[in-house]
Amino acid sequence: MTGTRKIHVLIVDDDPLTRLMASEALRESGYTSVEAEDGLRALALFDSERPDLVLLDVMMPRLGGFDVCQHLRARPEGQLVPIIMLTGLDDGESVERAFQVGATDFISKPINWTLLRFRIRYVLRSAQVMQELVRNKESLSSAQRIARLGSWEWFVTEDRVQRSAQYYRLFGQQPESFGERMEAVLDHVYKPDRPMVQAALKGAAKGLGYQLTYRVVWPDGSVRTVLETAEPAEGGVDLLLEGSVQDITEQVDTQRRIRQLAYFDPLTGLPNREFFRESLLSAVARCLRNDSRCAVMVLDIDRFARINDSLGPERGDQVLQVIGHRLRESMGDRTPAEPAGGGGLPRLKVARLAADEFGVLVSDVGPVDEVIEVAYRLLDVVRAPIRVPGQEITLAARVGVAMMPEHATEADALLKAAETALNRAKRSTGEQVALFSEEMKVAAFLRFTLEGDLRRAIGEEELQVVYQPIVDLNGPRIAKVEALVRWAHLARGTVPPPEFISLAEETGMIVPLTRAVIEQVCSDIVHMGDALPPDFRVSVNLSGVNFMDPQLIPTIRAVLGAAQVPPSRIEFELTETVLMRDLDYATTTLAQLREMDIRVAVDDFGTGYSSLAYLRRLAVNTLKIDRSFIGELHDSQGLAIVEAVIGLARSLGMDVVAEGVETPAQLEVLRERGCHLIQGYLFARPMSRQALLQLLAGGAAVLPQRAALRPD
């Protein structure tokens, strides 16, 4: 499963629809797949295809999933291949049997396809680590057979020991300084390991053999790890034990490094997602045994990307290290960086799950209110200012919370519930801590479905571009239009733009969506041809993702060139927040747009940084007063803000557009203060290309005859 070869998955299910959906989910994740409709066919395909992973249904004709799993594990080539079992059975007996026959993981139907992708990814990674551990174990076993580095014989009755010269070298000692009796070895054993060695020697004195790994201290203070094996010799009257000792320090260090890579985040030193999941599995099992409760919290730092964008990834890494340390301190987490002695994983409280996402596991919790209080305490920890060289940073975060058993009784489902709650908190403007509910689960499924529908809608040109006129009162005339995208879903009807635009930004689909909008705008400009006035422009919105895309300028050149649309016909709208994310980048990019004769408008002006200094630096042509200020023109403060924006634009030689104008009274106030570019329902709602052509052909007479239309 390395190199450039794609992961190959065997899908085994008697349901064609499940196979189809699984195949599509795998394809979207970059995997290839082959399908089998029953167990016998699955065994044949496994032998011929040699897949990297098997998705295996339990209930099938001819040969059931449990039997197939058992057959695969019996094959030498099938012992380490991950097998994820899929079933509608969710009783404990079925789960237990799945793991008894060798399943790697177990997923209940109906299948959450997004979760399945993550499960596959982590199962594959665990399989890689396991294969490395097996290879390491085989190498270690071979070395033990070949290199008997030290040996001894203990005549128990006489307490007399004969040791080889190599034995003493393992302890960095000379024979004369080591000690003659068997228990002399205890003086050279690492102190925490002495009770274990002493107990083994007491058993050996009664004729019991042992195999023991312990640490020894050399005279220079260095610590080595040895593997010692002792067995009673057969025959003879007196008790004789024969033993061998081997230095396995390098092997232990290698295993520790592998464990570190597999279970710990190298940046923060915190346990990683895989460690978190295994700890959660144990915590859930304890809760079920003890009839207790636990809670999972997933914390995400708001807009962390801006730290990397503005201060660089090195500073971003420092911030993550500080946050990780603070969270551990807040939770009293003393999880060691490495499990001592290569033993089992310790219990944890805090882990790093993703780039700017942390997980918190709280065991034996009390009422929900106490858990929520802990979540807010974590938010306070994140909010505290962070000092990095030359900078003080203040962050905010969101937390999703899920409780066991209220919200789930299975580890992966519990983690998914917390992540679903987090997504709810991130989409809400005021909610910082969200507790999972069943309504969220339904909403998450609908959102996942909508994601697939949106991807299809973009590819099949299902989205529609409409245009809202921007009227110049000095004409009066239609000076330009803003292009807006609408989605008439085949099943749901009209989907509100904020819903699918935010979804597109979260999933990265905003880039192809925006390109599709620009292409449609260019096509409409070509179709309208001479009906457009010479200085007529179409304004297109660019999100932060679009603007930071390194292919933005080449894409614009390519689309305009292919459609043969003059760049002077296009204007792009960006918010202040997007422009200020990286001022140097914004300055360079806007300069390139100006060289192409493309104008730029600052949308929602007044809601962000509103800095005169940055406006002078940036190649901006137009300021658009946010509709929230237009709605407050009756208020003295709202009116003062609008007057300030109009004055600022006039002083910098920029146009100013008032958007969201809905009443003649608002329009009159704006005109009296010199704002003559107006956009809003007072004049026209967004319309199709055909309706826009009719409006342009009719001129101002087609617009609603408001008193506000008279020229100044």
XYZ file of C-alpha atoms in Angstrom:
712
model
C 0.000 0.000 0.000
C 2.843 2.352 -0.769
C 4.113 4.322 -3.730
C 1.847 5.667 -6.436
C -0.288 2.499 -6.810
C -3.930 3.111 -5.933
C -5.512 1.263 -3.035
C -7.571 -1.675 -4.343
C -10.700 -2.690 -2.402
C -12.823 -5.839 -2.659
C -16.537 -5.067 -2.054
C -18.596 -8.117 -1.041
C -22.374 -7.654 -0.700
C -25.418 -9.348 -2.202
C -27.188 -5.968 -2.463
C -26.342 -4.295 -5.837
C -27.251 -0.824 -4.515
C -24.870 -1.135 -1.567
C -22.094 -2.282 -3.897
C -22.789 0.639 -6.234
C -22.765 3.242 -3.444
C -19.639 1.750 -1.878
C -17.874 1.719 -5.240
C -18.786 5.380 -5.826
C -17.625 6.423 -2.336
C -14.321 4.616 -2.883
C -13.872 6.147 -6.317
C -14.346 9.659 -4.895
C -11.597 8.859 -2.355
C -9.181 7.816 -5.092
C -9.484 4.043 -4.597
C -10.181 1.310 -7.141
C -12.577 -1.525 -6.401
C -13.847 -4.906 -7.544
C -17.217 -6.377 -6.563
C -18.476 -9.809 -5.495
C -22.124 -10.680 -4.964
C -21.566 -13.663 -2.644
C -18.955 -15.331 -0.440
C -17.677 -17.912 -2.919
C -17.112 -15.285 -5.578
C -15.353 -13.147 -2.947
C -12.833 -15.893 -2.167
C -12.060 -16.347 -5.858
C -11.604 -12.605 -6.418
C -9.430 -12.303 -3.323
C -7.028 -14.884 -4.752
C -6.903 -13.238 -8.186
C -7.102 -9.552 -7.264
C -5.056 -9.494 -4.034
C -6.923 -6.445 -2.633
C -5.512 -4.087 -0.018
C -8.797 -4.065 1.937
C -12.087 -6.005 2.032
C -15.557 -4.540 2.685
C -17.563 -7.625 3.661
C -21.312 -7.981 4.228
C -22.386 -10.447 6.921
C -25.696 -11.802 5.588
C -25.148 -13.336 2.119
C -26.284 -16.414 0.212
C -24.063 -19.442 -0.456
C -21.345 -18.446 2.021
C -21.925 -15.915 4.814
C -19.604 -13.058 5.758
C -18.368 -14.640 8.991
C -17.303 -17.781 7.111
C -15.661 -15.730 4.348
C -13.691 -13.768 6.945
C -12.545 -17.001 8.580
C -11.440 -18.438 5.218
C -9.496 -15.268 4.378
C -7.690 -15.253 7.709
C -6.694 -18.886 7.148
C -4.797 -17.890 4.018
C -1.211 -16.675 4.605
C -1.812 -13.751 2.242
C -5.019 -12.827 4.071
C -3.736 -12.646 7.625
C -2.866 -8.930 7.585
C -5.377 -7.592 5.015
C -7.872 -5.245 6.757
C -11.454 -6.596 6.703
C -14.330 -4.223 7.516
C -17.627 -6.035 8.045
C -20.898 -4.361 7.018
C -24.177 -5.488 8.532
C -27.643 -4.494 9.589
C -27.143 -6.554 12.753
C -26.163 -4.363 15.687
C -26.433 -6.829 18.577
C -23.406 -7.432 20.749
C -23.214 -11.116 19.804
C -22.783 -10.285 16.092
C -20.107 -7.708 16.835
C -18.255 -10.150 19.085
C -18.393 -12.904 16.462
C -17.114 -10.524 13.769
C -13.986 -9.829 15.755
C -13.630 -13.490 16.736
C -13.409 -14.554 13.082
C -10.803 -11.876 12.386
C -12.621 -8.686 11.355
C -10.554 -5.509 11.608
C -13.559 -3.212 12.030
C -17.348 -3.384 12.079
C -19.825 -0.872 10.578
C -23.594 -1.049 10.991
C -26.052 -0.345 8.198
C -27.357 2.088 7.017
C -23.815 3.089 6.167
C -22.556 6.630 6.723
C -20.469 6.905 3.549
C -18.464 9.912 4.726
C -17.551 8.094 7.958
C -16.714 4.978 5.942
C -14.066 6.927 4.003
C -12.395 8.008 7.248
C -12.638 4.502 8.722
C -11.002 3.016 5.621
C -8.209 5.581 5.734
C -7.337 4.865 9.347
C -7.731 1.093 9.013
C -5.289 1.167 6.089
C -2.835 3.244 8.086
C -3.090 0.868 11.029
C -2.504 -2.052 8.659
C 0.668 -0.411 7.379
C 1.914 0.038 10.939
C 1.023 -3.566 11.767
C 2.937 -4.847 8.736
C 5.953 -2.831 9.836
C 5.674 -4.253 13.338
C 5.449 -7.804 11.959
C 8.519 -7.245 9.803
C 10.334 -5.829 12.823
C 9.261 -8.771 14.967
C 10.505 -11.236 12.353
C 13.854 -9.463 12.194
C 14.086 -9.510 15.985
C 13.238 -13.210 16.114
C 15.924 -13.983 13.551
C 18.492 -11.973 15.508
C 17.620 -13.847 18.711
C 18.183 -17.194 17.035
C 21.496 -16.170 15.520
C 23.111 -13.998 18.212
C 23.329 -15.650 21.656
C 25.314 -12.757 23.063
C 25.545 -13.918 26.655
C 24.910 -17.122 28.609
C 24.986 -18.449 32.152
C 24.465 -21.573 34.238
C 23.102 -21.453 37.771
C 23.717 -24.366 40.130
C 20.888 -23.497 42.465
C 21.767 -25.725 45.429
C 25.277 -24.271 45.626
C 24.154 -20.803 44.458
C 27.054 -20.943 42.078
C 26.910 -19.157 38.697
C 29.050 -19.569 35.620
C 28.761 -16.631 33.210
C 30.251 -16.188 29.744
C 32.540 -13.286 28.933
C 29.885 -11.872 26.594
C 27.403 -11.852 29.498
C 29.508 -9.377 31.457
C 29.891 -7.158 28.398
C 26.108 -6.780 28.221
C 26.289 -5.038 31.605
C 29.443 -3.044 30.807
C 31.184 -4.828 33.690
C 34.297 -6.870 34.426
C 33.834 -10.326 36.049
C 35.650 -9.330 39.241
C 33.388 -6.315 39.860
C 30.082 -7.971 38.969
C 29.524 -10.275 41.960
C 29.483 -14.056 42.206
C 25.989 -14.955 43.451
C 22.972 -15.069 41.130
C 21.254 -12.145 42.864
C 24.323 -9.988 42.173
C 22.652 -9.132 38.888
C 20.084 -7.052 40.816
C 22.748 -4.444 41.614
C 23.028 -3.709 37.880
C 19.297 -3.738 37.026
C 17.423 -0.457 36.500
C 15.783 0.191 39.871
C 12.092 0.173 38.730
C 12.680 -3.246 37.104
C 14.349 -4.913 40.121
C 11.178 -6.319 41.750
C 10.260 -8.020 38.484
C 13.718 -9.624 38.106
C 13.822 -10.606 41.775
C 10.449 -12.362 41.468
C 11.680 -14.262 38.398
C 14.806 -15.423 40.262
C 12.724 -16.656 43.214
C 10.623 -18.721 40.834
C 13.739 -20.015 39.073
C 15.148 -21.197 42.417
C 12.116 -23.529 42.552
C 12.742 -24.826 39.043
C 10.494 -22.419 37.094
C 11.761 -21.088 33.788
C 11.101 -17.560 32.594
C 11.512 -15.096 29.752
C 11.984 -11.525 30.857
C 12.717 -8.137 29.337
C 14.326 -5.624 31.667
C 16.701 -2.681 31.696
C 20.288 -2.608 32.959
C 22.403 0.385 33.996
C 25.981 0.636 32.780
C 28.741 2.239 34.858
C 28.536 5.378 32.698
C 24.851 5.769 33.554
C 23.482 4.678 30.175
C 20.508 2.314 30.152
C 20.229 -0.759 27.918
C 17.404 -3.250 27.466
C 18.004 -7.000 27.568
C 15.932 -10.086 26.935
C 16.708 -12.951 29.303
C 15.495 -16.544 28.972
C 15.995 -19.271 31.597
C 15.038 -22.952 31.559
C 15.767 -25.803 33.985
C 18.224 -28.354 32.557
C 16.865 -31.867 32.108
C 18.425 -34.800 33.959
C 20.878 -34.402 36.756
C 20.284 -34.650 40.470
C 20.846 -31.045 41.499
C 18.743 -28.214 40.104
C 20.510 -26.475 37.253
C 19.159 -23.547 35.250
C 20.564 -22.490 31.918
C 20.034 -18.974 30.670
C 20.806 -16.619 27.816
C 20.778 -12.839 27.653
C 20.568 -10.661 24.557
C 20.828 -6.900 24.124
C 17.612 -5.786 22.357
C 17.990 -2.053 22.938
C 17.922 -1.167 19.242
C 14.870 -3.321 18.586
C 13.010 -1.773 21.526
C 13.932 1.719 20.338
C 12.696 0.857 16.838
C 9.410 -0.427 18.218
C 9.067 2.711 20.319
C 9.647 4.907 17.268
C 7.083 2.944 15.285
C 4.619 3.313 18.143
C 5.377 7.013 18.339
C 4.687 7.456 14.626
C 1.548 5.349 14.790
C -0.047 6.894 17.873
C 1.390 10.363 18.508
C 1.300 13.700 16.717
C 4.891 14.763 15.969
C 4.153 18.503 16.254
C 2.388 18.735 19.615
C 3.449 15.416 21.146
C -0.228 14.727 21.843
C -1.856 11.389 21.055
C -3.249 11.330 17.517
C -6.635 10.330 16.148
C -5.849 6.609 16.108
C -4.746 6.705 19.767
C -7.878 8.706 20.592
C -10.081 6.136 18.885
C -8.488 3.201 20.727
C -8.800 5.053 24.034
C -12.434 5.786 23.237
C -13.061 2.100 22.504
C -11.675 1.227 25.945
C -13.630 4.007 27.657
C -16.903 2.894 26.068
C -16.244 -0.710 27.112
C -15.584 0.408 30.707
C -18.784 2.460 30.741
C -20.817 -0.507 29.531
C -19.266 -2.753 32.191
C -19.626 -0.263 35.029
C -22.908 1.332 33.941
C -21.174 4.726 33.895
C -20.996 7.597 31.397
C -18.323 9.363 29.399
C -18.229 12.381 27.117
C -16.378 13.234 23.935
C -15.611 16.802 22.910
C -14.183 17.903 19.586
C -12.698 21.415 19.602
C -11.942 23.331 16.404
C -10.035 26.630 16.271
C -11.901 29.308 14.314
C -10.240 30.534 11.108
C -6.873 29.061 12.005
C -5.798 29.202 8.359
C -5.421 32.969 8.666
C -2.580 32.433 11.176
C -0.612 30.416 8.633
C -1.558 32.817 5.834
C -0.561 35.974 7.678
C 2.258 34.868 10.010
C 3.550 31.771 8.240
C 3.328 28.044 9.045
C 6.156 28.207 11.604
C 4.167 30.601 13.793
C 1.056 28.507 13.196
C 2.883 25.431 14.488
C 3.971 27.329 17.600
C 0.368 28.347 18.277
C -0.819 24.736 17.960
C 1.864 23.604 20.395
C 0.730 26.212 22.930
C -2.935 25.255 22.518
C -2.132 21.559 22.907
C -0.140 22.212 26.091
C -2.878 24.417 27.544
C -5.610 21.875 26.865
C -3.612 19.130 28.567
C -2.924 21.340 31.572
C -6.576 22.348 31.792
C -7.728 18.718 31.773
C -4.963 17.555 34.124
C -3.789 15.173 31.395
C -0.582 13.349 32.246
C -0.553 11.009 29.255
C 3.122 10.155 28.648
C 4.709 10.944 25.328
C 5.615 7.241 25.110
C 4.130 4.270 26.947
C 6.815 2.976 29.325
C 8.467 -0.293 28.491
C 6.608 -0.677 25.204
C 3.446 -1.699 27.057
C -0.185 -0.954 26.322
C -1.493 2.497 25.578
C -2.304 4.609 28.656
C -5.593 6.407 29.177
C -5.749 9.839 27.636
C -7.785 12.997 27.965
C -6.588 15.232 25.090
C -5.527 14.361 21.534
C -4.893 16.184 18.269
C -7.374 14.840 15.728
C -6.601 17.036 12.711
C -4.746 20.206 11.725
C -6.616 22.608 14.029
C -8.912 20.098 15.728
C -8.486 18.566 19.168
C -10.367 15.768 20.907
C -11.114 15.560 24.621
C -12.266 12.390 26.387
C -13.856 12.766 29.812
C -14.557 9.568 31.766
C -17.020 9.015 34.622
C -18.860 12.272 33.925
C -21.696 13.737 35.926
C -24.695 15.737 34.680
C -24.713 17.294 31.219
C -24.392 20.777 32.727
C -21.009 19.836 34.198
C -19.790 18.579 30.833
C -20.885 21.795 29.129
C -19.057 23.733 31.843
C -15.873 21.823 30.986
C -16.371 22.714 27.315
C -16.604 26.418 28.120
C -13.507 26.121 30.287
C -11.652 24.781 27.257
C -12.873 27.753 25.217
C -11.471 30.116 27.850
C -8.135 28.322 27.594
C -8.050 28.866 23.838
C -9.120 32.521 24.109
C -6.229 33.515 26.386
C -3.712 35.607 24.374
C -0.802 33.686 22.880
C 2.549 35.406 22.540
C 4.830 34.415 19.696
C 7.927 36.429 18.741
C 6.771 39.913 17.792
C 3.067 39.096 17.942
C 0.174 38.569 20.358
C -2.577 36.351 18.993
C -6.127 35.928 20.266
C -8.116 32.937 19.040
C -11.654 31.620 19.304
C -12.942 28.075 19.024
C -16.058 25.919 18.773
C -16.796 22.690 20.632
C -19.055 19.772 19.766
C -20.124 17.509 22.646
C -21.555 13.983 22.673
C -22.421 11.817 25.675
C -22.330 8.076 26.141
C -24.803 6.358 26.438
C -27.290 9.142 25.632
C -26.044 9.789 22.097
C -24.203 6.580 21.192
C -22.947 3.354 22.746
C -20.249 2.659 20.156
C -16.940 4.530 19.984
C -16.979 5.592 16.342
C -20.612 6.642 16.538
C -19.867 8.696 19.652
C -16.964 10.479 17.960
C -19.097 11.072 14.868
C -21.838 12.550 17.047
C -19.369 15.004 18.614
C -18.096 15.989 15.158
C -21.666 16.488 13.950
C -22.318 18.773 16.920
C -19.109 20.665 16.142
C -20.230 21.236 12.552
C -23.492 22.632 13.909
C -21.573 25.030 16.162
C -19.306 26.115 13.289
C -22.271 26.921 11.040
C -24.025 28.874 13.787
C -23.055 32.518 14.272
C -23.552 32.570 18.031
C -23.279 28.961 19.209
C -19.831 28.157 20.601
C -20.683 24.871 22.318
C -23.154 22.473 20.730
C -24.541 19.321 22.352
C -25.434 16.542 19.925
C -29.078 15.819 19.161
C -30.873 13.423 16.821
C -32.018 16.409 14.772
C -28.349 17.139 14.043
C -27.884 13.579 12.810
C -30.725 13.985 10.347
C -29.411 17.397 9.274
C -25.910 15.969 8.785
C -27.283 13.219 6.549
C -29.255 15.733 4.519
C -26.168 17.916 4.209
C -24.104 14.946 3.038
C -26.774 14.154 0.457
C -26.851 17.793 -0.591
C -23.075 17.730 -1.065
C -23.377 14.943 -3.629
C -26.280 16.693 -5.336
C -24.315 19.947 -5.543
C -21.322 18.194 -7.088
C -23.654 16.706 -9.689
C -25.432 20.028 -10.233
C -22.137 21.777 -11.001
C -21.092 19.066 -13.422
C -24.448 18.925 -15.189
C -24.939 22.707 -15.386
C -28.043 22.555 -13.195
C -27.241 25.873 -11.512
C -28.736 29.057 -12.923
C -27.133 32.492 -13.096
C -29.461 35.464 -12.573
C -28.726 39.173 -12.645
C -29.748 42.024 -10.337
C -29.526 45.498 -11.905
C -27.495 48.309 -10.359
C -29.166 51.570 -11.347
C -27.375 54.867 -11.968
C -29.740 57.639 -10.858
C -27.890 60.167 -13.006
C -29.222 58.530 -16.189
C -31.360 57.152 -15.054
C -30.036 53.895 -16.534
C -28.889 50.383 -15.674
C -25.139 50.819 -15.188
C -24.244 47.196 -14.459
C -25.587 43.998 -12.906
C -24.483 41.608 -10.186
C -24.409 37.936 -11.193
C -26.011 35.680 -8.592
C -26.267 31.893 -8.648
C -29.495 30.002 -7.964
C -30.123 26.290 -7.556
C -33.466 24.701 -8.339
C -32.949 21.257 -6.798
C -34.785 18.515 -8.663
C -36.296 17.094 -5.454
C -36.024 19.826 -2.805
C -36.951 22.781 -4.945
C -35.082 26.053 -4.511
C -32.080 25.729 -2.196
C -31.231 29.005 -0.380
C -27.910 30.421 -1.684
C -26.340 30.762 1.808
C -26.900 27.036 2.353
C -25.236 25.711 -0.784
C -22.600 28.457 -1.058
C -21.329 27.712 2.464
C -21.384 23.998 1.637
C -19.359 24.660 -1.518
C -16.789 26.654 0.467
C -16.459 23.926 3.122
C -15.968 21.156 0.558
C -13.779 23.034 -1.944
C -16.494 22.915 -4.609
C -16.602 26.711 -4.609
C -13.703 26.767 -7.096
C -15.456 24.785 -9.861
C -18.757 26.463 -8.973
C -17.305 29.951 -9.424
C -15.642 28.939 -12.683
C -19.005 27.656 -13.923
C -20.591 31.005 -12.983
C -17.897 32.995 -14.813
C -18.282 30.767 -17.878
C -22.069 31.278 -17.858
C -21.645 35.037 -17.425
C -19.293 35.131 -20.414
C -21.740 33.076 -22.467
C -24.584 35.446 -21.562
C -22.476 38.502 -22.422
C -21.780 37.009 -25.849
C -25.478 36.210 -26.385
C -26.592 39.723 -25.374
C -24.007 41.221 -27.727
C -24.840 44.723 -28.942
C -27.799 44.998 -26.564
C -25.307 45.864 -23.830
C -24.163 49.495 -23.495
C -20.434 50.037 -24.193
C -19.506 50.579 -20.529
C -21.810 47.871 -19.149
C -20.214 45.445 -16.654
C -21.216 42.232 -14.928
C -20.093 41.846 -11.320
C -19.148 38.352 -10.052
C -18.560 37.415 -6.404
C -15.277 35.742 -5.402
C -14.989 33.894 -2.093
C -11.843 33.734 -0.004
C -11.132 30.253 -1.336
C -11.388 31.544 -4.907
C -9.206 34.554 -4.239
C -6.426 32.538 -2.583
C -6.451 29.949 -5.372
C -3.062 30.196 -7.160
C -4.846 29.355 -10.423
C -7.258 32.314 -10.155
C -5.577 34.636 -12.677
C -4.759 31.872 -15.224
C -8.352 30.609 -14.947
C -9.824 34.061 -15.564
C -7.564 34.594 -18.584
C -8.488 31.174 -19.977
C -12.256 31.569 -19.537
C -12.407 35.118 -20.924
C -10.112 34.171 -23.791
C -12.134 31.099 -24.733
C -15.370 33.125 -24.764
C -13.688 36.149 -26.421
C -15.203 38.450 -23.803
C -13.360 41.738 -23.166
C -12.068 41.843 -19.552
C -13.533 45.349 -19.256
C -16.978 43.719 -19.136
C -16.163 41.979 -15.835
C -16.008 43.214 -12.255
C -15.185 41.043 -9.234
C -16.604 41.570 -5.745
C -14.574 40.630 -2.643
C -15.202 41.268 1.032
C -12.865 43.272 3.253
C -12.090 40.175 5.297
C -10.857 38.294 2.233
C -8.661 41.190 1.114
C -7.107 41.627 4.553
C -6.281 37.931 5.000
C -2.966 38.473 3.196
C -2.479 42.109 2.217
C 0.671 41.512 0.166
C -1.004 38.764 -1.839
C -4.130 40.900 -2.301
C -2.064 43.860 -3.532
C -0.300 41.731 -6.145
C -3.443 39.936 -7.322
C -5.573 43.077 -7.613
C -2.783 44.766 -9.562
C -2.890 41.875 -12.043
C -6.654 42.266 -12.405
C -6.266 45.997 -13.005
C -3.677 45.317 -15.725
C -6.296 43.127 -17.414
C -8.810 46.025 -17.202
C -10.974 44.115 -14.710
C -12.539 46.277 -12.012
C -12.791 45.280 -8.337
C -15.489 46.149 -5.804
C -15.263 45.730 -2.025
C -18.491 44.020 -0.967
C -20.172 44.480 2.444
C -17.943 47.488 3.087
C -17.968 48.739 6.660
C -18.432 45.324 8.286
C -14.707 44.467 8.360
C -11.461 46.375 8.730
C -12.496 49.592 6.926
C -8.973 50.973 6.764
C -8.124 54.029 4.653
C -4.513 52.842 4.500
C -5.328 49.533 2.845
C -7.797 51.125 0.408
C -5.061 53.426 -0.870
C -2.749 50.467 -1.309
C -5.189 48.185 -3.114
C -6.379 48.516 -6.715
C -10.060 48.909 -5.787
C -12.634 50.760 -7.917
C -15.902 50.510 -5.997
C -17.170 50.342 -2.415
C -20.493 48.609 -1.773
C -22.253 49.774 1.387
C -23.519 46.741 3.263
C -27.293 46.288 3.328
C -27.281 46.223 7.146
C -26.306 49.923 7.173
C -28.944 50.785 4.575
C -31.556 49.246 6.853
C -30.417 51.569 9.669
C -30.539 54.875 7.781
C -33.274 56.023 10.143
C -30.762 55.736 12.990
C -28.215 58.518 13.478
C -25.338 56.065 13.900
C -26.285 54.088 10.792
C -26.630 57.302 8.813
C -23.224 58.498 10.018
C -21.574 55.280 8.816
C -23.168 55.591 5.371
C -22.108 59.227 5.084
C -18.555 58.262 6.086
C -18.359 55.546 3.429
C -19.689 57.876 0.732
C -17.195 60.545 1.754
C -14.333 58.040 1.832
C -15.155 56.752 -1.651
C -15.407 60.290 -3.026
C -12.030 61.269 -1.522
C -10.363 58.238 -3.126
C -12.060 58.681 -6.496
C -14.063 55.475 -6.156
C -17.640 54.621 -7.038
C -19.987 53.745 -4.200
C -22.967 51.382 -4.488
C -25.745 51.087 -1.926
C -27.125 47.536 -1.873
C -30.325 46.342 -0.282
C -32.332 49.506 -1.020
C -36.013 48.669 -0.597
C -37.897 51.906 0.136
C -38.181 55.325 -1.543
C -37.230 56.925 1.784
C -33.907 55.083 1.847
C -33.270 56.059 -1.742
C -33.988 59.721 -1.086
C -31.499 59.811 1.801
C -28.810 58.194 -0.341
C -29.348 60.504 -3.297
C -29.228 63.586 -1.104
C -25.790 62.466 0.080
C -24.403 61.864 -3.380
C -24.799 58.083 -3.719
C -26.208 57.538 -7.203
C -25.523 53.807 -7.777
C -28.395 51.828 -6.259
C -29.074 48.095 -5.996
C -32.108 46.549 -4.369
C -35.665 45.264 -4.596
C -36.940 48.824 -4.907
C -35.959 48.673 -8.575
C -35.607 45.017 -9.498
C -35.153 41.544 -8.137
C -32.575 39.170 -9.667
C -33.739 38.137 -13.134
C -32.896 35.855 -16.027
C -30.820 36.890 -19.038
C -33.974 37.175 -21.149
C -35.660 39.459 -18.607
C -32.518 41.580 -18.416
C -32.504 41.999 -22.206
C -36.106 43.230 -22.091
C -35.213 45.646 -19.317
C -32.236 46.992 -21.254
C -34.329 47.356 -24.399
C -37.025 49.298 -22.560
C -34.595 51.573 -20.732
C -35.593 53.462 -17.611
C -39.230 53.374 -18.626
C -39.381 49.658 -17.823
C -38.147 50.213 -14.257
C -40.689 50.957 -11.529
C -41.631 54.615 -11.794
C -40.454 55.888 -8.433
C -39.921 59.543 -7.736
C -36.384 58.518 -6.931
C -35.685 57.918 -10.603
C -35.615 61.591 -11.489
C -32.069 62.730 -12.303
C -30.329 65.041 -9.860
